[in-house]
Coordinates of C-alpha atoms in Angstrom, one line a residue:
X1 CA -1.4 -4.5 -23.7
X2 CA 0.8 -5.7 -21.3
X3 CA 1.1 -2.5 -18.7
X4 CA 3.9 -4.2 -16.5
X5 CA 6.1 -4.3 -19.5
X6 CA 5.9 -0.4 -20.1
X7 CA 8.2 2.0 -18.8
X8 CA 7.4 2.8 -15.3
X9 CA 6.5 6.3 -15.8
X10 CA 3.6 4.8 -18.0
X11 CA 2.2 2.4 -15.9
X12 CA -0.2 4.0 -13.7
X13 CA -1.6 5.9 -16.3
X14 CA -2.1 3.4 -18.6
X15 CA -3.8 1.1 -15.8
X16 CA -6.2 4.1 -15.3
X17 CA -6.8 3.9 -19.0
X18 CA -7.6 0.2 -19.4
X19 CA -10.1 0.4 -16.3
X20 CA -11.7 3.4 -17.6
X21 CA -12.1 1.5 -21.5
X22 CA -12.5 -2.1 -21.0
X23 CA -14.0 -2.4 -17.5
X24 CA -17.0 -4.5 -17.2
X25 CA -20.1 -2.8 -15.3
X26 CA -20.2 -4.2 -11.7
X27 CA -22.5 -3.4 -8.9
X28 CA -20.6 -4.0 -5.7
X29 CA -20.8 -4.2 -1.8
X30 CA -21.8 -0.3 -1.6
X31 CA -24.9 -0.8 -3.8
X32 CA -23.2 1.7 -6.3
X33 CA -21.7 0.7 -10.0
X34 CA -18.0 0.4 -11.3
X35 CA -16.1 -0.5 -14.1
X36 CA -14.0 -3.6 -13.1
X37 CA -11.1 -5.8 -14.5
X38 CA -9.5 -8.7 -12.9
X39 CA -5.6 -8.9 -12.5
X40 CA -3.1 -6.3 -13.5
X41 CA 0.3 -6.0 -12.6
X42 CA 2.8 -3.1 -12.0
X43 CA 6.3 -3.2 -12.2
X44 CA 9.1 -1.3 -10.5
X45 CA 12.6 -1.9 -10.6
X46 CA 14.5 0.1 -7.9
X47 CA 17.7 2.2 -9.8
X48 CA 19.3 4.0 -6.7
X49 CA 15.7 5.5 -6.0
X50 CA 15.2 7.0 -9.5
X51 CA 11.4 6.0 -11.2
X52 CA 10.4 5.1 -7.6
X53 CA 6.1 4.6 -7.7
X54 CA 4.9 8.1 -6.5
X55 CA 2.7 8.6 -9.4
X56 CA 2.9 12.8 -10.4
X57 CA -0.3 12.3 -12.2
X58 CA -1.9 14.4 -9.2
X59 CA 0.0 15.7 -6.2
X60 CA 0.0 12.9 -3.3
X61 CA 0.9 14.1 0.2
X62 CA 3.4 11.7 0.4
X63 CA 4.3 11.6 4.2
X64 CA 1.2 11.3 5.2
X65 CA 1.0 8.1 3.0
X66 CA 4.3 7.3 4.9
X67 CA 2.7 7.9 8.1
X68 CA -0.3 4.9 7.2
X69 CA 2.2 2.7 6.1
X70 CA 3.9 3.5 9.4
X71 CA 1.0 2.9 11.4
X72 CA 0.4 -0.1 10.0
X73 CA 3.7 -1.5 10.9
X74 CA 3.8 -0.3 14.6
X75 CA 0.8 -2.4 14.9
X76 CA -1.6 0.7 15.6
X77 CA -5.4 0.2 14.9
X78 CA -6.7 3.5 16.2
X79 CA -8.2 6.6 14.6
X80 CA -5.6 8.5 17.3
X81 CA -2.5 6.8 15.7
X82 CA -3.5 7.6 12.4
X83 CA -4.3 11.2 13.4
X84 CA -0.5 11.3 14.4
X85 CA 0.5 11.4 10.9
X86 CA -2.0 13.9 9.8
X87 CA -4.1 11.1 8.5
X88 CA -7.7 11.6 8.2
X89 CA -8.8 9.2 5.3
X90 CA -9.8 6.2 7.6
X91 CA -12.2 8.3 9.9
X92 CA -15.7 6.8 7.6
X93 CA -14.7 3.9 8.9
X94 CA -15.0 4.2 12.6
X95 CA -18.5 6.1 13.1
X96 CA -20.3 5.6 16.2
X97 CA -22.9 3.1 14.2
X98 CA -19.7 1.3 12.5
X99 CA -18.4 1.0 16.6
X100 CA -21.6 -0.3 17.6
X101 CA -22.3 -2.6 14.9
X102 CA -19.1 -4.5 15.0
X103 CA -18.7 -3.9 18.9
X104 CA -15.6 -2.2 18.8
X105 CA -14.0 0.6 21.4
X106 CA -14.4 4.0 20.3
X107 CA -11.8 5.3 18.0
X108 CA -11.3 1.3 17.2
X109 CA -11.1 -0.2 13.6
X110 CA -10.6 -3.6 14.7
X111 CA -8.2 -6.1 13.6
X112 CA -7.8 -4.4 10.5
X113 CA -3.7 -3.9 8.8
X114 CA -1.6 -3.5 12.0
X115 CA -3.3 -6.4 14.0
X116 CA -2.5 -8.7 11.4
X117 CA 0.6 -7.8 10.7
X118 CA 2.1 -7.8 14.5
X119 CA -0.6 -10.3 16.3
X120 CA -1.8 -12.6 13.6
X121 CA -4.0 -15.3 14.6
X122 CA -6.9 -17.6 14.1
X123 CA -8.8 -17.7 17.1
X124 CA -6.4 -19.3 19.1
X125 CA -4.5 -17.2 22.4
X126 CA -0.9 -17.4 20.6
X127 CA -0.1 -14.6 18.1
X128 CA 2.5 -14.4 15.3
X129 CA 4.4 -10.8 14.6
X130 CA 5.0 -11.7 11.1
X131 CA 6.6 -8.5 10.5
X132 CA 9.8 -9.3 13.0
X133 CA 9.5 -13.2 11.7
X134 CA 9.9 -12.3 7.9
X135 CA 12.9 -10.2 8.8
X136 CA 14.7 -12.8 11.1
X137 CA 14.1 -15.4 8.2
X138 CA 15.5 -13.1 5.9
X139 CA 18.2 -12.6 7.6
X140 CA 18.9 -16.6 8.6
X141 CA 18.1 -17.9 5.5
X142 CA 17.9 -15.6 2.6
X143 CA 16.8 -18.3 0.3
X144 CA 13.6 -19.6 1.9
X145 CA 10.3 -19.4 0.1
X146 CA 8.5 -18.5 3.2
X147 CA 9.2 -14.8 3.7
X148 CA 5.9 -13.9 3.8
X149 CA 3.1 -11.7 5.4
X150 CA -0.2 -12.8 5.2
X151 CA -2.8 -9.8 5.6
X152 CA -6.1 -11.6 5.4
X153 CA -7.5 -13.2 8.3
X154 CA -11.4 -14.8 6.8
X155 CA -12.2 -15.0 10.9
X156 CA -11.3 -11.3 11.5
X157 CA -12.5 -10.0 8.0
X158 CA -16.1 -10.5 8.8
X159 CA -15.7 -8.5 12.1
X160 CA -14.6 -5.3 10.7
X161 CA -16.0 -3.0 8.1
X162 CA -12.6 -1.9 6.4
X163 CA -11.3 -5.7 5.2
X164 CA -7.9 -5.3 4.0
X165 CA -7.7 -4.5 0.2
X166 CA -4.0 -5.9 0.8
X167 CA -3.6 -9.3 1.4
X168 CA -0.1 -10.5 0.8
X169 CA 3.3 -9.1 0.8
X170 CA 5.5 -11.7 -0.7
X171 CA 9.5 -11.5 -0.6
X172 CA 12.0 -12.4 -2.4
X173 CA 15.4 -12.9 -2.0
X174 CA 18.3 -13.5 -4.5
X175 CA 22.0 -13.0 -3.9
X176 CA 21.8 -9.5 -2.6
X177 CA 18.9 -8.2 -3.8
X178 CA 15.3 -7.9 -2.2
X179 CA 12.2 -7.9 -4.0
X180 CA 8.7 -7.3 -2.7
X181 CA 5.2 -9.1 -4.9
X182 CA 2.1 -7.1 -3.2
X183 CA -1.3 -9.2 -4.0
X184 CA -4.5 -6.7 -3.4
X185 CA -7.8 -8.0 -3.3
X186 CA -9.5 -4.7 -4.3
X187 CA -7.9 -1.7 -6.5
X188 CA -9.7 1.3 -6.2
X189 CA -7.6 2.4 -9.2
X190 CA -8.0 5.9 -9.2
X191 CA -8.0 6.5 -5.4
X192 CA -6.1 3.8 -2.9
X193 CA -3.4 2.6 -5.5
X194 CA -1.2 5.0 -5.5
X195 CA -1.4 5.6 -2.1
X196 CA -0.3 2.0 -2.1
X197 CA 1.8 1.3 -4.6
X198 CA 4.2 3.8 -2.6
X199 CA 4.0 2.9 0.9
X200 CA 4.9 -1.0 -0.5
X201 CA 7.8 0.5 -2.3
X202 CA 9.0 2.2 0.7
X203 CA 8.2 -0.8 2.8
X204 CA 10.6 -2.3 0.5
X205 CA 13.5 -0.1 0.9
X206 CA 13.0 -0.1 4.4
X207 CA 12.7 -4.0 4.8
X208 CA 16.0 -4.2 2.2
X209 CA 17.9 -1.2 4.6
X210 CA 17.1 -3.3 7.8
X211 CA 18.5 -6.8 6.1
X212 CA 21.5 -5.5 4.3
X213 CA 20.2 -5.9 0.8
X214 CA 19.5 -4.0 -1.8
X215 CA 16.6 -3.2 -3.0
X216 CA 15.3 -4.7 -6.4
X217 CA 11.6 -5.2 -7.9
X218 CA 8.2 -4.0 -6.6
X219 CA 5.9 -6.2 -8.3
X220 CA 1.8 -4.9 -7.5
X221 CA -1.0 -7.6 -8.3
X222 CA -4.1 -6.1 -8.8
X223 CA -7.2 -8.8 -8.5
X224 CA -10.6 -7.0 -8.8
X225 CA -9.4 -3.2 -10.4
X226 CA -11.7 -0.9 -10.7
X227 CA -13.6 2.6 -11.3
X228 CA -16.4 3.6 -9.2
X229 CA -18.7 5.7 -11.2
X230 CA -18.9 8.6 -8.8
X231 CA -14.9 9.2 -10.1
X232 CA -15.2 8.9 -13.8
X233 CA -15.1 12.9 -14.2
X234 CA -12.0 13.1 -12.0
X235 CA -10.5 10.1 -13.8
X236 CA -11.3 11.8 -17.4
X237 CA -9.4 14.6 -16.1
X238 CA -6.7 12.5 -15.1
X239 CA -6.7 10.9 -18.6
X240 CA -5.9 13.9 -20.4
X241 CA -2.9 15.2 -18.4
X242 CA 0.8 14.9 -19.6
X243 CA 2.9 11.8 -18.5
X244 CA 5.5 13.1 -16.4
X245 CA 8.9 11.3 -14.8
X246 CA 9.0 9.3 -11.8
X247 CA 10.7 11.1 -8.7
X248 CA 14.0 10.2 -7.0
X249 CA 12.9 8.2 -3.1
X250 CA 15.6 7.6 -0.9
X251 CA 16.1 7.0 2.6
X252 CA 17.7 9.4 5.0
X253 CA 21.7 8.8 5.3
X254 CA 20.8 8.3 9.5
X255 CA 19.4 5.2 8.2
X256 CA 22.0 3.8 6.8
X257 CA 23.0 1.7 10.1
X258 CA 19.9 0.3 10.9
X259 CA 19.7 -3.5 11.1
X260 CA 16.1 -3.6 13.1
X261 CA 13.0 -2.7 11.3
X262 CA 11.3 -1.4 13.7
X263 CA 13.8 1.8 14.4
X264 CA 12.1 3.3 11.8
X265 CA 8.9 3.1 13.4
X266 CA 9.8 6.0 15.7
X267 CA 10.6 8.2 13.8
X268 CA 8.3 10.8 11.9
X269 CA 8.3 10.3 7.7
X270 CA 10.4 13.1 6.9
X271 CA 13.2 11.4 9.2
X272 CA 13.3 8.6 7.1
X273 CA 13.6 9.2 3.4
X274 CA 13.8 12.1 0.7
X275 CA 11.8 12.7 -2.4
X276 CA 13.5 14.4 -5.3
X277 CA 12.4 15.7 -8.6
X278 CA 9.0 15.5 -7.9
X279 CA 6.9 17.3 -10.5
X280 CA 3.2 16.5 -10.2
X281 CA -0.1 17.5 -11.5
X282 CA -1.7 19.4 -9.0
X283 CA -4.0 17.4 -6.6
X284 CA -7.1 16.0 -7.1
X285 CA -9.8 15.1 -4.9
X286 CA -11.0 11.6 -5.7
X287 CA -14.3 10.2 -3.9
X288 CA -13.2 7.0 -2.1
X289 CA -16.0 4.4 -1.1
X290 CA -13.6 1.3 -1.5
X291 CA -14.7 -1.5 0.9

């Protein structure tokens, strides 16, 4: 089965599905088992917002999602930042033993998503904002094959605990339309990908707004996909409820003018876009140990 070529409504539960059946038993870096597979792909093409990827398989608190994804880009590495937006899921990851252990300032993750997205380097003093340089090229010269931002640093990875699961975001540029390929190392299927399967596709309607394109594909690459086996009940559960349409995402009519990234970054999630026809599953809590 090809799940990219479903309809999009389909996707995510069928991915859920094929991990949960044909996933090989893996032990992994938390000394615990999963059920793995290696490389699936999601597909989303953008119509006016309609079938955007907020999955309503269980309810997701949406702007808070916005608010990581917004953190991320501001170039924020702190526990405080995060807490901004109501975002709690990262604070495992900077304990005092994690702080001392990878000598890091308190509240500190380390050059984790928003270092290497607005200060990547590799040990040298100069740094590379990839974010403002992948919208200048787009802007320059649409047709380039080098819009691209690279989220995996091997010198920084083995000074954090929380690697990035993402590790490219690759556009792509064609007449007027902008697309967006997201490569992630490691899927925690049922918990972190819809989280970010979202947050990319809003990236990509913000990135399109800010370039004067339009929005087109959100293609997700998924390397090692998996189950842990502490969420197999939850993702039985999962399995058994009703597929249900995509929701309506679009961004706030004040956007409409903005030709710079980064004036979304001050504003607060519910300033920037609108969900409609959201009908989801109510929530469920899924154990996350995803490293």
């Amino acid at each position: 089965m090809i799940i990219e070529a479903l309809p999009p409504e389909q996707q995510y539960p069928a991915l859920l599905t094929d991990v949960y059946n044909n996933g090989a038993k893996k032990q992994n870096i938390q000394e615990t088992e999963d059920r793995a597979v290696f490389v699936r792909t999601l597909r989303f093409k953008s119509r006016d917002g309609y079938d955007f990827p907020l999955t309503p398989i269980r309810r997701l608190p949406y702007y808070r999602a916005a608010g990581e994804l917004l953190w991320m880009l501001r170039g924020d590495t702190t526990l405080a930042g995060l807490h901004d937006y109501g975002v709690r899921w990262w604070d495992n990851y900077a304990t005092p033993e994690i702080q001392a252990r990878y000598n890091l300032p308190e509240g500190d993750l380390g050059r984790v998503y928003g270092a290497q997205i607005r200060r990547f380097n590799a040990g040298s003093s100069e740094s590379i904002d990839q974010l403002l340089v992948v919208q200048q090229s787009l802007k320059e010269h649409p047709e380039w094959r080098r819009h691209l931002i690279t989220l995996w640093n091997p010198l920084d990875a083995t000074h954090v605990y929380y690697a990035p699961c993402l590790t490219e975001l690759k556009f792509f540029s064609a007449g007027n339309k902008l697309s967006l390929a997201v490569t992630q190392r490691s899927a925690d299927v049922p918990g972190g990908v819809p989280f970010d399967t979202f947050e990319m596709g809003l990236f990509l309607l913000m990135m399109a707004q800010a370039t004067h394109l339009q929005a087109d594909e959100l293609v997700h690459i998924l390397e090692d996909t998996h189950i842990y086996n502490e969420q197999l009940t939850q993702v039985e559960t999962l399995m058994t409820r009703e597929i249900r349409p995509l929701p309506r995402v679009q961004l706030q009519p004040s956007t409409v003018e903005f030709t710079d990234i980064r004036q979304f970054l001050d504003l607060k999630p519910e300033e920037i876009f609108t969900v409609e026809n959201y009908n989801p599953h109510p929530t469920l809590r899924i154990p996350v140990s995803s490293r």
